[in-house]
Coordinates of C-alpha atoms in Angstrom, one line a residue:
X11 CA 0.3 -12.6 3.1
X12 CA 2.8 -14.5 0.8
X13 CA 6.8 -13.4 1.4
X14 CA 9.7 -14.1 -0.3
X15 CA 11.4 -16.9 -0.4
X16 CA 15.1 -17.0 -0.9
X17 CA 16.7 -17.7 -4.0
X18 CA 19.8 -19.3 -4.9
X19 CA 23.0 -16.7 -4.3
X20 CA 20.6 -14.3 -2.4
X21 CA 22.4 -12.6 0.3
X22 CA 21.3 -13.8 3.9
X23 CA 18.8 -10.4 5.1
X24 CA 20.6 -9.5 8.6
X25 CA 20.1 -6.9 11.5
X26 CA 22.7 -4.9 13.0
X27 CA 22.7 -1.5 15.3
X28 CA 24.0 1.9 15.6
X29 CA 24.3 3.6 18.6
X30 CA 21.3 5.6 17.0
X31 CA 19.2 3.0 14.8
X32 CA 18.8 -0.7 14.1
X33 CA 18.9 -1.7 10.5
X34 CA 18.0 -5.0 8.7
X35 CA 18.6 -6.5 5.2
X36 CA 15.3 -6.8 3.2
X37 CA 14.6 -10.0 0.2
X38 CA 15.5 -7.6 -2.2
X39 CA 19.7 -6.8 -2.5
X40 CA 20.7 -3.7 -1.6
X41 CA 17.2 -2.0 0.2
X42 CA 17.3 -1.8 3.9
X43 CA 14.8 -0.7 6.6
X44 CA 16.3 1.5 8.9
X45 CA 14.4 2.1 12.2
X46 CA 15.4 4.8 14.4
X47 CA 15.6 5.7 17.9
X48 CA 12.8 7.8 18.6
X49 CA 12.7 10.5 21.7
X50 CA 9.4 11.0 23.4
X51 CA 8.7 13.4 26.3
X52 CA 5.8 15.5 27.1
X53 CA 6.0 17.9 24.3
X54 CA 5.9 15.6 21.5
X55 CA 8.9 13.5 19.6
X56 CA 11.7 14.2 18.3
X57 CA 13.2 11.6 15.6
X58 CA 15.5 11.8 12.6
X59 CA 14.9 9.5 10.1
X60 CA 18.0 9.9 7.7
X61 CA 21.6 9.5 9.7
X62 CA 24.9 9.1 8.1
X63 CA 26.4 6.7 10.3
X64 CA 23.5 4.0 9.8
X65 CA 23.6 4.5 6.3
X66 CA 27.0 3.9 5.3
X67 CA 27.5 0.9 7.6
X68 CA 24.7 -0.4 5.2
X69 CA 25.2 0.3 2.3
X70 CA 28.9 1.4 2.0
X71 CA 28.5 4.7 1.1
X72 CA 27.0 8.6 2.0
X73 CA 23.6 8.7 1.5
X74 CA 23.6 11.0 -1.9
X75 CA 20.0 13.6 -2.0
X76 CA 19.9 15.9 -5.1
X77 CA 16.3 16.6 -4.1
X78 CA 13.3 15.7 -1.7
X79 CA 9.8 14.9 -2.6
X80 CA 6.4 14.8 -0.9
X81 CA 3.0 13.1 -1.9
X82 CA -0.2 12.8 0.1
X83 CA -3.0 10.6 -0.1
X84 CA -6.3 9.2 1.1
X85 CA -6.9 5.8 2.2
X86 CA -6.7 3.5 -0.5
X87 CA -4.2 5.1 -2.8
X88 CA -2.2 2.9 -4.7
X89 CA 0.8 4.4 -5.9
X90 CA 3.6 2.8 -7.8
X91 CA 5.6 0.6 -9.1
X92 CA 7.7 3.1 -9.9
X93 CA 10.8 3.1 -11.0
X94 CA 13.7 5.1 -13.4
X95 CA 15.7 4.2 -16.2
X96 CA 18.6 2.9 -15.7
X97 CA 21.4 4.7 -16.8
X98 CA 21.2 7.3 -14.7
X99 CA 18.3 5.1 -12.3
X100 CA 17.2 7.3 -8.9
X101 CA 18.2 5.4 -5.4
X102 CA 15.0 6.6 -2.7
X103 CA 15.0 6.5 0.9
X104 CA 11.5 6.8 1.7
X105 CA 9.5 7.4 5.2
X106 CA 5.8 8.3 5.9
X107 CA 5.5 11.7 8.2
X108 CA 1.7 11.2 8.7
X109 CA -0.3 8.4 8.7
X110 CA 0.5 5.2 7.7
X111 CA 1.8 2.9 5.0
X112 CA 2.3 -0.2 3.3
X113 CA 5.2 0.3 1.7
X114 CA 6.9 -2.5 -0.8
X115 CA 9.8 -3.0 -2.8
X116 CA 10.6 -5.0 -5.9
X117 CA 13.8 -6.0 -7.6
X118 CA 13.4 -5.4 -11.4
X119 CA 16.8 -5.5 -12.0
X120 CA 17.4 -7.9 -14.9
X121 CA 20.3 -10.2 -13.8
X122 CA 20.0 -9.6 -10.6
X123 CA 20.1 -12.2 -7.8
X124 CA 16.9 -11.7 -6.7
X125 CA 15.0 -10.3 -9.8
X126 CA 11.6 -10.3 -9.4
X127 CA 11.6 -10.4 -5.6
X128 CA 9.4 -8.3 -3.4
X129 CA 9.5 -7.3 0.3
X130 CA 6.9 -5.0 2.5
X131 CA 7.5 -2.8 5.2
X132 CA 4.6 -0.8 7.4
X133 CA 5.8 2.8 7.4
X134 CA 3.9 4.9 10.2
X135 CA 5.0 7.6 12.9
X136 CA 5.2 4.9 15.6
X137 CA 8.1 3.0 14.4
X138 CA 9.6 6.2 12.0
X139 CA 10.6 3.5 10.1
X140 CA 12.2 4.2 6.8
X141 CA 13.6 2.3 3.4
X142 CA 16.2 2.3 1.0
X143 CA 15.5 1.5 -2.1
X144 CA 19.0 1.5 -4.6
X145 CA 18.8 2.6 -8.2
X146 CA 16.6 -0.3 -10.2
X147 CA 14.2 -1.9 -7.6
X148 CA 10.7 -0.3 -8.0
X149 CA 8.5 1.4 -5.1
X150 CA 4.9 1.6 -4.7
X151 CA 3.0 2.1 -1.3
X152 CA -1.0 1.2 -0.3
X153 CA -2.0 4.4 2.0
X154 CA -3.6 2.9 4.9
X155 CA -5.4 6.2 6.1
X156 CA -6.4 9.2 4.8
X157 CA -3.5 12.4 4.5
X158 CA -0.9 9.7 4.6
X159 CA 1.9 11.5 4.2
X160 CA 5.2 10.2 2.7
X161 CA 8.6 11.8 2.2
X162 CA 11.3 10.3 -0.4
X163 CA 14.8 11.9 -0.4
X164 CA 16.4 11.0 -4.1
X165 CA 19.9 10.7 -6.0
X166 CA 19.0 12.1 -9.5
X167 CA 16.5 14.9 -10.3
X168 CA 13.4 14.2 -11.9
X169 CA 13.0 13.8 -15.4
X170 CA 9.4 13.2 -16.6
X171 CA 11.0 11.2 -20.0
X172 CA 12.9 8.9 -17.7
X173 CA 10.1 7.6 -15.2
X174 CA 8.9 4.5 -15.8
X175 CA 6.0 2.2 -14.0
X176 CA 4.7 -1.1 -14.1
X177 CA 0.9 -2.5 -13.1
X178 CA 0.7 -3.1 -9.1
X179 CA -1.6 -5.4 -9.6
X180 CA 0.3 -7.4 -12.1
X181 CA -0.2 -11.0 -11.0
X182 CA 2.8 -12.2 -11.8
X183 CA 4.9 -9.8 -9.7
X184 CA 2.1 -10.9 -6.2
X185 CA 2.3 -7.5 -4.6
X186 CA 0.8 -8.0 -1.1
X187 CA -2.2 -5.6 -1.5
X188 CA -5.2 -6.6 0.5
X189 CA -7.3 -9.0 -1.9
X190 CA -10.7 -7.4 -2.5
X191 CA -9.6 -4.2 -1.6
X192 CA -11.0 -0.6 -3.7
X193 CA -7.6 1.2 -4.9
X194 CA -7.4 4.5 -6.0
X195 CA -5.0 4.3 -9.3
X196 CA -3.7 6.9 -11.5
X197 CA -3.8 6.5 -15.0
X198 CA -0.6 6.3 -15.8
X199 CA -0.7 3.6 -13.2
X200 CA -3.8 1.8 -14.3
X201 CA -2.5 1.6 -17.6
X202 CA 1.5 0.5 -17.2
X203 CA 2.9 -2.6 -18.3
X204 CA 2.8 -5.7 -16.7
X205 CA 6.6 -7.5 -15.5
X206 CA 6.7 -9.3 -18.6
X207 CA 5.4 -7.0 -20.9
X208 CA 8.1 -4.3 -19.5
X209 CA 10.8 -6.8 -20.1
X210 CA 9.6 -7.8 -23.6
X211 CA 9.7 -3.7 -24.2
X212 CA 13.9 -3.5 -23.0
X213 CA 12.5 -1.2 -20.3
X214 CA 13.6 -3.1 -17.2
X215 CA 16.8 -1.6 -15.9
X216 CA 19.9 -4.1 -15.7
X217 CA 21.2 -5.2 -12.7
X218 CA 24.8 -4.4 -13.8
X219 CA 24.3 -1.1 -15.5
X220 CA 22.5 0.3 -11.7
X221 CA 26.3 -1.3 -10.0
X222 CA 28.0 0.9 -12.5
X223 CA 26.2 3.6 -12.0
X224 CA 26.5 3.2 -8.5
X225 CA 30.5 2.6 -8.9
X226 CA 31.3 5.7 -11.1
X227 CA 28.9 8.1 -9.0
X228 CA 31.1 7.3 -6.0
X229 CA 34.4 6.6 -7.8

């Protein structure tokens, strides 16, 4: 599977700990994986993806959720990259209640230090791990069994006229699908732009309009 490799002014990725959850930096700047401390006893498990403390010690402020949303899908769906237009842009934090998933993030944040960069995380209900993906880096997810379920808690509402999307298997962006693999696309999916021909069209976000945005939203 290829990973990213660091770029010049990149951030070093590191791992810390809450009393509650362990967090680590992913390639792209600004997402995070956040795993939490999950309690098991013969009833079942009880585990809470989303907690305020981790989240600002990451990333410096309250986690901001205008609305939750919910897909679910069979083994094979490919879903993504999605992304939204930047002003206003729509940060995620994402988890998988059933099933599993290969989830990735990519920076398309023109200007940004690590434009173009991608990262992959397995979301399942093992681990109950979970991602945060800031306004401007695009999400798409490979469900790796059938009524994979995933969750994404969002900053802006949705807007049909503001959702964007670019080819996952663009071979220029390298996604790290399974080569050879049948995917189950939408339209709108099968038929988005590639990286480049996004950036050609002025619809990439920029890197500093998503910091302002992020700036006067918690001013």
């Amino acid at each position: 599977m290829k990973k990213p490799t660091s770029l010049p002014g990149t951030p070093i990725p590191r791992t810390f700990s809450t009393p509650t959850a362990t967090v680590r930096e992913l390639a792209v700047a600004g997402a995070y994986v956040f795993t939490p401390r999950v309690h098991r006893d013969r009833r079942g498990v009880f585990v809470s993806p989303l907690q305020e403390e981790a989240f600002t010690a990451a990333v410096g402020r309250r986690p901001a959720v205008v609305q939750t949303n919910h897909t679910r899908s069979a083994r094979g769906v490919l879903r993504g990259v999605h992304f939204t237009t930047a002003p206003p842009g729509q940060a995620k934090f994402v988890h998988c209640a059933h099933g599993r998933a290969r989830d990735v993030v990519v920076d398309l944040r023109v200007g940004s230090p690590t434009f173009g960069r991608w990262d992959t995380v397995e979301l399942d209900t093992e681990s109950f791990r979970s991602v945060y993906l800031p306004e401007g880096v695009g999400h798409a997810f490979l469900a790796l069994e059938d009524d994979t379920v995933m969750s994404y808690l969002v900053s802006t509402p949705y807007r049909a006229e503001l959702e964007q999307a670019l080819h996952p298997l663009d071979p220029v962006l390298g996604l790290p699908w399974p080569s050879g693999a049948d995917f189950t696309l939408s339209d709108r999916d099968a038929a988005a732009p590639t990286l480049a021909e996004a950036r050609t069209a002025g619809l990439l976000p920029r890197y500093e309009d998503c910091l302002g945005r992020v700036a006067a939203a918690h001013a």
